[in-house]
mmCIF file of C-alpha atoms in Angstrom:
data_model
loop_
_atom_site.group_PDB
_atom_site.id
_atom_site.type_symbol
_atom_site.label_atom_id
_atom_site.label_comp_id
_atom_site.label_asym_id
_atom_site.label_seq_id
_atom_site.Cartn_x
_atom_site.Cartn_y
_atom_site.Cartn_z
ATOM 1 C CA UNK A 25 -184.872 20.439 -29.651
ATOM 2 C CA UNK A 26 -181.955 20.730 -31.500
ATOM 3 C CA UNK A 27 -178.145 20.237 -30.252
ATOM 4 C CA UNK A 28 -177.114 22.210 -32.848
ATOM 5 C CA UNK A 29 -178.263 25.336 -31.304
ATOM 6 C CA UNK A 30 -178.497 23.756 -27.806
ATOM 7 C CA UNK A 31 -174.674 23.171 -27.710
ATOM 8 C CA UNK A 32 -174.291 27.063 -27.869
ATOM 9 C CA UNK A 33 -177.001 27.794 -25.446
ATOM 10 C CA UNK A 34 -179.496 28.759 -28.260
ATOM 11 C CA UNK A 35 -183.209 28.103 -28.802
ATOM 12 C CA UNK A 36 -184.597 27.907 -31.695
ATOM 13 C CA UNK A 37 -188.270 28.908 -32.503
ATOM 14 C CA UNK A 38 -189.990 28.293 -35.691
ATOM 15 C CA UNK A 39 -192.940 30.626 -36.655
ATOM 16 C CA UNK A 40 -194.990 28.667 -38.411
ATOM 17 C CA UNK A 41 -196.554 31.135 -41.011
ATOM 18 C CA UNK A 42 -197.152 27.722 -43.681
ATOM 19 C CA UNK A 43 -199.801 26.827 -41.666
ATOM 20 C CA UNK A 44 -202.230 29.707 -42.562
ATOM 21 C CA UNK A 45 -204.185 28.591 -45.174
ATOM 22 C CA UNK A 46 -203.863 25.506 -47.204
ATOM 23 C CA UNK A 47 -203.363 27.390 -50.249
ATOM 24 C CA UNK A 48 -202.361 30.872 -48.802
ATOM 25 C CA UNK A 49 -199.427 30.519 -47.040
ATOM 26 C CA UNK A 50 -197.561 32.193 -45.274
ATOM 27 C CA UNK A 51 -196.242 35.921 -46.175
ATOM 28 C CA UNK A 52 -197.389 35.340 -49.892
ATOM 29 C CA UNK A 53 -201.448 36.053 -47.852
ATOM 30 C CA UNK A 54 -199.845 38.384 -45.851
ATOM 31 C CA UNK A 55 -198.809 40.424 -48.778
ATOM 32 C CA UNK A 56 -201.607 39.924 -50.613
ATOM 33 C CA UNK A 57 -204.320 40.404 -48.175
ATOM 34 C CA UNK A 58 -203.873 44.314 -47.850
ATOM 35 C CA UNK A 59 -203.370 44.473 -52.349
ATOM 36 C CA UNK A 60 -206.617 42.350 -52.717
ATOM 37 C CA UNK A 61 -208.633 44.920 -50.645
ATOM 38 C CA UNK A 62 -207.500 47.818 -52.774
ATOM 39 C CA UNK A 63 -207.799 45.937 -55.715
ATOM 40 C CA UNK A 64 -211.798 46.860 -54.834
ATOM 41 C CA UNK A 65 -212.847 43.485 -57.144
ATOM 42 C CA UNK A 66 -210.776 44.531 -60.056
ATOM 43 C CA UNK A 67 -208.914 42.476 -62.100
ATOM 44 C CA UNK A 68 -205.209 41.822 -60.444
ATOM 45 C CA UNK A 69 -202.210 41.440 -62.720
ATOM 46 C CA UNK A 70 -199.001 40.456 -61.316
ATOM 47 C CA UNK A 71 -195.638 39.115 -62.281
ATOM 48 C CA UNK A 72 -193.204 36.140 -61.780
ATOM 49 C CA UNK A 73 -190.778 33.501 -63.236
ATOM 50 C CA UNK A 74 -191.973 30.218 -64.344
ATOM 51 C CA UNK A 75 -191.753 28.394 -60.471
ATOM 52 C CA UNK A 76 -193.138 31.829 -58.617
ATOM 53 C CA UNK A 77 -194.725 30.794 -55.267
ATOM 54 C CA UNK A 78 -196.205 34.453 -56.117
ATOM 55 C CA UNK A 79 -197.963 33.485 -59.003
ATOM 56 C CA UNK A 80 -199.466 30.421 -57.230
ATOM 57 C CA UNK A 81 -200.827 32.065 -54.701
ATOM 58 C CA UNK A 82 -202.362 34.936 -56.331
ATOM 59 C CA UNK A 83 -203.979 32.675 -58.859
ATOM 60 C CA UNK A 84 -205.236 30.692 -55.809
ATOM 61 C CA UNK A 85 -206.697 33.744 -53.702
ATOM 62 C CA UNK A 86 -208.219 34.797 -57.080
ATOM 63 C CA UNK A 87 -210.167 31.463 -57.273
ATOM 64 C CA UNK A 88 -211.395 31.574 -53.619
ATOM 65 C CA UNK A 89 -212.436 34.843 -53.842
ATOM 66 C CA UNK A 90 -213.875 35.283 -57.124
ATOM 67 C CA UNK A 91 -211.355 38.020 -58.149
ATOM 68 C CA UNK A 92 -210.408 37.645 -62.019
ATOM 69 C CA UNK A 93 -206.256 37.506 -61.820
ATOM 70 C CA UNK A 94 -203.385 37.945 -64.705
ATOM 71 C CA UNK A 95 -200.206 36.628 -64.357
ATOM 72 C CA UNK A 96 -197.167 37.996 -66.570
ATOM 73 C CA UNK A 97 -194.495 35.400 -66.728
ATOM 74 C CA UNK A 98 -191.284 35.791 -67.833
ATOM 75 C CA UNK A 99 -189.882 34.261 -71.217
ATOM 76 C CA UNK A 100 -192.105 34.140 -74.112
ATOM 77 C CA UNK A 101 -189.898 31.019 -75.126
ATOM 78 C CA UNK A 102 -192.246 29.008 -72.527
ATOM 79 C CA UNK A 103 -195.869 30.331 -74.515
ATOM 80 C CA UNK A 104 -195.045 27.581 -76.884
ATOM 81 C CA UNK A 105 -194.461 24.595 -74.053
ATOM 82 C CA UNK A 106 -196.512 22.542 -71.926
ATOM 83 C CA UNK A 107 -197.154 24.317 -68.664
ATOM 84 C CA UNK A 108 -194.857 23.389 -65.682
ATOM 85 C CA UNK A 109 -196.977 22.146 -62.680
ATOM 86 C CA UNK A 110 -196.471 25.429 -61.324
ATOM 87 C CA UNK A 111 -198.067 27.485 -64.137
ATOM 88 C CA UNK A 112 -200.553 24.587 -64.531
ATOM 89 C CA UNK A 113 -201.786 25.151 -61.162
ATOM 90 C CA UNK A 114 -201.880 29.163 -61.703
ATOM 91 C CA UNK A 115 -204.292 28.277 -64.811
ATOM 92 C CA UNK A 116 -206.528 25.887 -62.542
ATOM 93 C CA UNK A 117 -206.887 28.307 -60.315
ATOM 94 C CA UNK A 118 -208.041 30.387 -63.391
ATOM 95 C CA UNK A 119 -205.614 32.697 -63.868
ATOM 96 C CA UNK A 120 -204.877 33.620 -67.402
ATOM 97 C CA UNK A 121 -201.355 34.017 -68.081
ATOM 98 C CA UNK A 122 -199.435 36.843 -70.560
ATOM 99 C CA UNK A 123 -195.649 35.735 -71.644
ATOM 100 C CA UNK A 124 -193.518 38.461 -72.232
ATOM 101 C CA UNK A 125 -190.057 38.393 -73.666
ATOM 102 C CA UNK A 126 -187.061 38.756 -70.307
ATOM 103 C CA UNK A 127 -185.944 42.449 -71.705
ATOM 104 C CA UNK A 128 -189.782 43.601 -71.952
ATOM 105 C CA UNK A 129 -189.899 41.729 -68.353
ATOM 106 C CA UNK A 130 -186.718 43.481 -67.180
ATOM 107 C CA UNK A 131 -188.383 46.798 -67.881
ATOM 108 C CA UNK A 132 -191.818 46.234 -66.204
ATOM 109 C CA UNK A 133 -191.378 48.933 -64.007
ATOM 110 C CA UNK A 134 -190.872 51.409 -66.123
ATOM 111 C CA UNK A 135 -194.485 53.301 -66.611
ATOM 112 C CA UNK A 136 -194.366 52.878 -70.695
ATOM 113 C CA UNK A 137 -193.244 49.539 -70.796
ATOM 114 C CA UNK A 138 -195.827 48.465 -67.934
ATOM 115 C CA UNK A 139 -198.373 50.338 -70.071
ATOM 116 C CA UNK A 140 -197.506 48.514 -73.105
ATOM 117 C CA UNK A 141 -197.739 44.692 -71.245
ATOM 118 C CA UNK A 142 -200.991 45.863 -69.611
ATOM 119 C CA UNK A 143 -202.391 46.787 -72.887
ATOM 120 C CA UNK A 144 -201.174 43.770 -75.115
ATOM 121 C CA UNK A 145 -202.283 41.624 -71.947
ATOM 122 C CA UNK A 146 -206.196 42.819 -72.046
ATOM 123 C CA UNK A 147 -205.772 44.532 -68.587
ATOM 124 C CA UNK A 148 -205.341 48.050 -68.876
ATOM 125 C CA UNK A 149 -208.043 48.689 -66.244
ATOM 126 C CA UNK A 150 -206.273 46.034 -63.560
ATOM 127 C CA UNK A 151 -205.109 46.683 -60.133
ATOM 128 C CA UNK A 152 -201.074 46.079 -60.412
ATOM 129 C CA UNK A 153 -199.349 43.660 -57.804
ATOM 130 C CA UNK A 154 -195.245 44.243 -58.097
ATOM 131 C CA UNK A 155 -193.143 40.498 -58.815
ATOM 132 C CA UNK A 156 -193.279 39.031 -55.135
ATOM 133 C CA UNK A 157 -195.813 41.106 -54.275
ATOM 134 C CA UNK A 158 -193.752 44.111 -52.141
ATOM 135 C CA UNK A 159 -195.273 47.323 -52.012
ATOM 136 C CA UNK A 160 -196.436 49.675 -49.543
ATOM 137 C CA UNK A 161 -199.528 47.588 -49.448
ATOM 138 C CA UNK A 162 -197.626 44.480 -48.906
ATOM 139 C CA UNK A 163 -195.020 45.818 -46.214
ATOM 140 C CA UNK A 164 -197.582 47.562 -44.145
ATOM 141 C CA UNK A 165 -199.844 43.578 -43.810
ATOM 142 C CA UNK A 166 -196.494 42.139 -42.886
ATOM 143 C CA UNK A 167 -196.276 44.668 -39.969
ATOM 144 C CA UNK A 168 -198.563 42.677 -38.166
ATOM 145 C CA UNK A 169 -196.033 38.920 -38.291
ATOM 146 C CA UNK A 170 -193.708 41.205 -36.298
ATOM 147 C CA UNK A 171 -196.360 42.276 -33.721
ATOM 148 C CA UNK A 172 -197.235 38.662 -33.130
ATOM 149 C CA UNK A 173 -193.402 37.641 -32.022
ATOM 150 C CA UNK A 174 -192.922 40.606 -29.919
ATOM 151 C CA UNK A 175 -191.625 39.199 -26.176
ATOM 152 C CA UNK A 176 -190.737 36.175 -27.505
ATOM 153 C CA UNK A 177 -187.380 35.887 -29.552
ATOM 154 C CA UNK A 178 -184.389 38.771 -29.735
ATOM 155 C CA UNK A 179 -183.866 37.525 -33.347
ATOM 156 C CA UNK A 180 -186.416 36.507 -35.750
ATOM 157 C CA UNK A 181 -185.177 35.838 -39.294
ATOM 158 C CA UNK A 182 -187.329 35.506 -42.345
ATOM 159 C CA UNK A 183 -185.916 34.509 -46.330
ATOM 160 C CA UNK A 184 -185.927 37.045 -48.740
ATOM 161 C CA UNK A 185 -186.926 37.596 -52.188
ATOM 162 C CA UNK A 186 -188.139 41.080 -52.801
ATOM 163 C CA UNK A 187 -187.729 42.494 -49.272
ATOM 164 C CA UNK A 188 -191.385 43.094 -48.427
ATOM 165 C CA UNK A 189 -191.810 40.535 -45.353
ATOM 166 C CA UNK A 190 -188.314 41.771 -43.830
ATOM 167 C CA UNK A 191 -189.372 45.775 -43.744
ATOM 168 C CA UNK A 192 -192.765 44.764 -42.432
ATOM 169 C CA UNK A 193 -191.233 42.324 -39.514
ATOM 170 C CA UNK A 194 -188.859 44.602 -38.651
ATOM 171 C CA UNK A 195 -191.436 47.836 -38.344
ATOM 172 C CA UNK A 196 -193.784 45.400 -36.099
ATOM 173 C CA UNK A 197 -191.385 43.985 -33.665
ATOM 174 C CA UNK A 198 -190.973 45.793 -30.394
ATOM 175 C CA UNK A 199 -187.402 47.524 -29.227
ATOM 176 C CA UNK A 200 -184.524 45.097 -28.031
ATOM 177 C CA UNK A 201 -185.289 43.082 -31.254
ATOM 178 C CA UNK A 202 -184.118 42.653 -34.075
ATOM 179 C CA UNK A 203 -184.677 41.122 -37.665
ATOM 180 C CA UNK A 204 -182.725 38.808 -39.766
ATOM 181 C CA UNK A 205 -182.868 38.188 -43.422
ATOM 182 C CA UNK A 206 -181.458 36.110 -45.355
ATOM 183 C CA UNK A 207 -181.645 36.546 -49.139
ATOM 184 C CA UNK A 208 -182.465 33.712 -51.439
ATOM 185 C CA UNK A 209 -181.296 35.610 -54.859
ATOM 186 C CA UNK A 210 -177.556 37.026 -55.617
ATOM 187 C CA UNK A 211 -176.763 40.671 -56.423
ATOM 188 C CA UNK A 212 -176.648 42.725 -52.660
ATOM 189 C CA UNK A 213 -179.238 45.023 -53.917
ATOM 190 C CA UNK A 214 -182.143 43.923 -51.210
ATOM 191 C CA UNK A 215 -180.365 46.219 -48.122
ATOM 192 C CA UNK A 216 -181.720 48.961 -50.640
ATOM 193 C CA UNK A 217 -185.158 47.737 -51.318
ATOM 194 C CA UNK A 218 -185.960 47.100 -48.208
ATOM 195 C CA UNK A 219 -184.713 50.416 -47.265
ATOM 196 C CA UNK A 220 -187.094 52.016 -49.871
ATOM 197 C CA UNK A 221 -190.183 49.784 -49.107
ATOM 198 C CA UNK A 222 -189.868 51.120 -45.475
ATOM 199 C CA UNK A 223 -189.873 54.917 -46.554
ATOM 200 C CA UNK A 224 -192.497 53.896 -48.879
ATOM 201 C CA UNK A 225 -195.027 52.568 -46.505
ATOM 202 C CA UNK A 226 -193.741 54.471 -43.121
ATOM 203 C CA UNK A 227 -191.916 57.487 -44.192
ATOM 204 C CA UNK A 228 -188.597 56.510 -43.198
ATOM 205 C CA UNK A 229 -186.780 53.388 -41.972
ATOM 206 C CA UNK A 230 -188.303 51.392 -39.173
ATOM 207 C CA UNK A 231 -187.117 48.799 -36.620
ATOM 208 C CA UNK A 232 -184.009 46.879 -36.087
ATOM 209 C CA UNK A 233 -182.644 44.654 -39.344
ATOM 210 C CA UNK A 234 -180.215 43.322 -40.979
ATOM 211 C CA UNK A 235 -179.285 40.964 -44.223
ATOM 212 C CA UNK A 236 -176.512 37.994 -44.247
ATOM 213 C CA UNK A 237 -175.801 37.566 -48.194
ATOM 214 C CA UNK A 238 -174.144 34.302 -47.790
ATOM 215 C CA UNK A 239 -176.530 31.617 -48.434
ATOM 216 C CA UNK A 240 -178.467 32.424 -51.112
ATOM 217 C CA UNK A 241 -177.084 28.705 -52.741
ATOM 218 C CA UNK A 242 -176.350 29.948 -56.366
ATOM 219 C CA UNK A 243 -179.462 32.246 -56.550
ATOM 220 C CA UNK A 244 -182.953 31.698 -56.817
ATOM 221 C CA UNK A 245 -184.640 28.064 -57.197
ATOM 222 C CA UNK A 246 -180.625 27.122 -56.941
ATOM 223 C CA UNK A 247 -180.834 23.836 -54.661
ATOM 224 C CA UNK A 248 -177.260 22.569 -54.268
ATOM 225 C CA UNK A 249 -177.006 18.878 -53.558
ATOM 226 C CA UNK A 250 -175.647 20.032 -49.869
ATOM 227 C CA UNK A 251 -178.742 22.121 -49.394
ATOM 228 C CA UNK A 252 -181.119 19.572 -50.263
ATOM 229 C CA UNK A 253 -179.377 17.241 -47.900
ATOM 230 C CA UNK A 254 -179.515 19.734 -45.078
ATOM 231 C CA UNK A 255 -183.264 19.928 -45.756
ATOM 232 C CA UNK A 256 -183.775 16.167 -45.843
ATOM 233 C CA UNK A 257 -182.008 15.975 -42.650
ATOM 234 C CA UNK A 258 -183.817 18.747 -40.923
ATOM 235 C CA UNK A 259 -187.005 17.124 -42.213
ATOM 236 C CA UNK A 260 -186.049 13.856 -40.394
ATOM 237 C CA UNK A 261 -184.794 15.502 -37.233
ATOM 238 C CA UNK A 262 -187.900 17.790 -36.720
ATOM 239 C CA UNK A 263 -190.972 16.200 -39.012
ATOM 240 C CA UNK A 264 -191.076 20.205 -40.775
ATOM 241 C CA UNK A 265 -191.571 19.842 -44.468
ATOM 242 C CA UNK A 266 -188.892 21.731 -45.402
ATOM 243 C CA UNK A 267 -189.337 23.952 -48.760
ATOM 244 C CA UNK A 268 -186.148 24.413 -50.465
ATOM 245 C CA UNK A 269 -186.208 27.655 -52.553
ATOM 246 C CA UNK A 270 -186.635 29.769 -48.922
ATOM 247 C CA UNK A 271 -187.272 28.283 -45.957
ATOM 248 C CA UNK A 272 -183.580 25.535 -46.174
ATOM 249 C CA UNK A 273 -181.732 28.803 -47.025
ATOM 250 C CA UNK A 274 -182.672 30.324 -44.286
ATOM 251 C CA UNK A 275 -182.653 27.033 -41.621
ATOM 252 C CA UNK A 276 -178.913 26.270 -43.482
ATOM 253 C CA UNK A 277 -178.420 29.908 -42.434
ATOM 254 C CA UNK A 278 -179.166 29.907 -39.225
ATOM 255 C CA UNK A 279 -177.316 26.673 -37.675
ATOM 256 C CA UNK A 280 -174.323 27.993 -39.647
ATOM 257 C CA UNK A 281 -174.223 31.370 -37.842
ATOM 258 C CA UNK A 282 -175.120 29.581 -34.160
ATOM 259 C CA UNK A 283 -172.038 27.043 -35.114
ATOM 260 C CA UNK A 284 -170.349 30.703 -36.084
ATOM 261 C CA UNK A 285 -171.316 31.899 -32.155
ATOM 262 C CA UNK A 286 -173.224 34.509 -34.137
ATOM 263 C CA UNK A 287 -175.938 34.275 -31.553
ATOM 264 C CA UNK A 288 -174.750 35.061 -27.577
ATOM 265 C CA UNK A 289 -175.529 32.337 -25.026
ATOM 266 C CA UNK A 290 -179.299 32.964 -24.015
ATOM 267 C CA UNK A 291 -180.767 34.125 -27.182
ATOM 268 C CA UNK A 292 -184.209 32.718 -28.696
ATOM 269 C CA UNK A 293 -184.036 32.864 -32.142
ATOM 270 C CA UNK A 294 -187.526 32.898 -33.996
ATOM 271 C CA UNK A 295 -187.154 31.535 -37.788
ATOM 272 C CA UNK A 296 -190.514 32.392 -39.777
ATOM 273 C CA UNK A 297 -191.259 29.005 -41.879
ATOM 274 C CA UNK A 298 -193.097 31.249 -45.078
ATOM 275 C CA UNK A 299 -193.752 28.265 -47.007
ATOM 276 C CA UNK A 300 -194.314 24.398 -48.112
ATOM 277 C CA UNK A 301 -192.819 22.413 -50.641
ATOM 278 C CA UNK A 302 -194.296 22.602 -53.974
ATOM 279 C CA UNK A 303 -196.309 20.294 -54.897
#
């Protein structure tokens, strides 16, 4: 319960996708689940910053299920450091991680630069897994998050980070419903990557959705001292361990648009809790 939606005749429903797997959590197994099997026991490179929750998890499923995993992190400033606890973990796990400099990083997706970090990383022969893990892959596994909330919210909203989860939630829930995201970096390009995930892996674009840009707090692993407040609270209020990178963005989102009426008197609103804090 929570007056903050109850005051305006709103429920709130949280989808609690953390509670998976220990280690695979939330939309990062989802995601990966569908890559791994096409990844037929190859190697897997993938890509990420020096906090990715990506990185992490790959490095984890690689460990669990004996699959041999790369992880291309950007800056080649940080080869020369101690490992954050982040990358640490991603090298328990036994990932072996390639540093490339931010413009080669920038580039990645173009098919000569990608070349060039697959060969100078040893993996020419890998199966590749996009930063965030979105792809075709990725948005079809995610499909199935929005068949398990059909019937039981009119909005369920998800954070964002590469788009993947939001284009398959939005293909699997069932008509009358509709999907919110709320984007945890700057820029207003995700409307468009979703939008091409969705013609990627279904031909065209699928389900009900929409983005609200405003609370993206700076950008990504931005925590403003307000945010972190908001999650503290909501921790104390609900016992939810409350990760801050995604899952307070979108929370701080949502009782800002009920206090905004966004949501009509009546309306269950599903929020999909994709992750714990770290560590």
């Amino acid at each position: 319960m929570d007056g903050r939606f109850e005051r305006r005749g709103v429920r709130l429903l949280l989808k609690r996708d953390d509670l998976i797997h220990p280690e695979l959590i939330g939309n990062k197994w989802r995601k990966l689940a569908p890559n791994l099997t096409a990844a037929a026991g190859r190697t897997v490179v993938t890509f990420g910053g020096a906090w990715s929750n990506h990185l992490r998890a790959t490095a984890a499923a690689g460990r669990l299920l004996g699959i041999p995993t790369v992880g291309v992190v950007r800056g080649d400033e940080l080869a020369g450091r101690p490992l954050n606890p982040s990358l640490a973990r991603c090298t328990a796990d036994g990932m072996r991680l390639h540093f490339v400099d931010r413009a080669t990083y920038r580039g990645k997706s173009g098919p000569r630069t990608l070349a060039g970090i697959l060969r100078a990383a040893d993996a020419e022969e890998a199966y590749v897994v996009p930063e965030g893990g979105s792809n075709a892959e990725a948005v079809r596994g995610c499909r199935a998050l929005g068949a398990e909330l059909r019937g039981l919210a009119e909005v369920v909203a998800v954070a964002c980070g590469t788009g993947g989860t939001l284009a398959g939630l939005a293909a699997g829930l069932a008509p009358g419903q509709r999907a919110l995201g709320v984007p945890v970096l700057r820029g207003g390009f995700l409307a468009a990557e979703t939008e091409a995930l969705q013609r990627e892996a279904f031909g065209g674009r699928r389900g009900a959705w929409s983005l609200d840009e405003r609370f993206h707090g700076g950008g990504y692993a931005r925590v403003p001292a307000e945010l972190d407040a908001f999650a503290a609270e909501f921790e104390h209020r609900h016992g939810l361990p409350v990760e801050r990178l995604y899952v307070a963005k979108l929370l701080y989102g949502l009782v800002t648009l009920a206090g905004e009426g966004a949501f009509p008197r009546g309306t269950a609103v599903a929020a999909v809790i994709t992750g714990r804090p770290f560590p």
